[in-house]
């Protein structure tokens, strides 16, 4: 699992 993907998911959740 890539750490970058986890960070992107967190940012996407905040933007949503």
mmCIF file of N, CA and C in Angstrom:
data_model
loop_
_atom_site.group_PDB
_atom_site.id
_atom_site.type_symbol
_atom_site.label_atom_id
_atom_site.label_comp_id
_atom_site.label_asym_id
_atom_site.label_seq_id
_atom_site.Cartn_x
_atom_site.Cartn_y
_atom_site.Cartn_z
ATOM 1 N N UNK A 1 0.853 -1.202 0.000
ATOM 2 C CA UNK A 1 0.000 0.000 0.000
ATOM 3 C C UNK A 1 0.887 1.250 0.000
ATOM 4 N N UNK A 2 0.631 2.151 -0.920
ATOM 5 C CA UNK A 2 1.458 3.364 -1.023
ATOM 6 C C UNK A 2 0.972 4.425 -0.034
ATOM 7 N N UNK A 3 1.928 5.018 0.666
ATOM 8 C CA UNK A 3 1.571 6.059 1.636
ATOM 9 C C UNK A 3 0.951 7.258 0.946
ATOM 10 N N UNK A 4 1.409 7.539 -0.281
ATOM 11 C CA UNK A 4 0.898 8.692 -1.017
ATOM 12 C C UNK A 4 -0.604 8.542 -1.245
ATOM 13 N N UNK A 5 -1.028 7.317 -1.562
ATOM 14 C CA UNK A 5 -2.452 7.085 -1.818
ATOM 15 C C UNK A 5 -3.260 7.383 -0.565
ATOM 16 N N UNK A 6 -2.701 7.021 0.591
ATOM 17 C CA UNK A 6 -3.418 7.250 1.855
ATOM 18 C C UNK A 6 -3.561 8.743 2.111
ATOM 19 N N UNK A 7 -2.504 9.479 1.811
ATOM 20 C CA UNK A 7 -2.546 10.933 2.014
ATOM 21 C C UNK A 7 -3.547 11.562 1.059
ATOM 22 N N UNK A 8 -3.536 11.110 -0.177
ATOM 23 C CA UNK A 8 -4.464 11.657 -1.170
ATOM 24 C C UNK A 8 -5.905 11.392 -0.755
ATOM 25 N N UNK A 9 -6.149 10.207 -0.219
ATOM 26 C CA UNK A 9 -7.504 9.847 0.219
ATOM 27 C C UNK A 9 -7.941 10.767 1.346
ATOM 28 N N UNK A 10 -7.030 11.072 2.250
ATOM 29 C CA UNK A 10 -7.366 11.935 3.384
ATOM 30 C C UNK A 10 -7.701 13.337 2.881
ATOM 31 N N UNK A 11 -6.915 13.836 1.940
ATOM 32 C CA UNK A 11 -7.168 15.178 1.394
ATOM 33 C C UNK A 11 -8.498 15.181 0.642
ATOM 34 N N UNK A 12 -8.744 14.117 -0.107
ATOM 35 C CA UNK A 12 -9.992 14.022 -0.874
ATOM 36 C C UNK A 12 -11.188 14.013 0.072
ATOM 37 N N UNK A 13 -11.040 13.360 1.216
ATOM 38 C CA UNK A 13 -12.132 13.307 2.183
ATOM 39 C C UNK A 13 -12.423 14.677 2.764
ATOM 40 N N UNK A 14 -11.371 15.453 2.973
ATOM 41 C CA UNK A 14 -11.563 16.797 3.539
ATOM 42 C C UNK A 14 -12.206 17.715 2.499
ATOM 43 N N UNK A 15 -11.788 17.570 1.244
ATOM 44 C CA UNK A 15 -12.330 18.429 0.177
ATOM 45 C C UNK A 15 -13.792 18.104 -0.101
ATOM 46 N N UNK A 16 -14.159 16.856 0.161
ATOM 47 C CA UNK A 16 -15.534 16.456 -0.130
ATOM 48 C C UNK A 16 -16.468 16.991 0.943
#
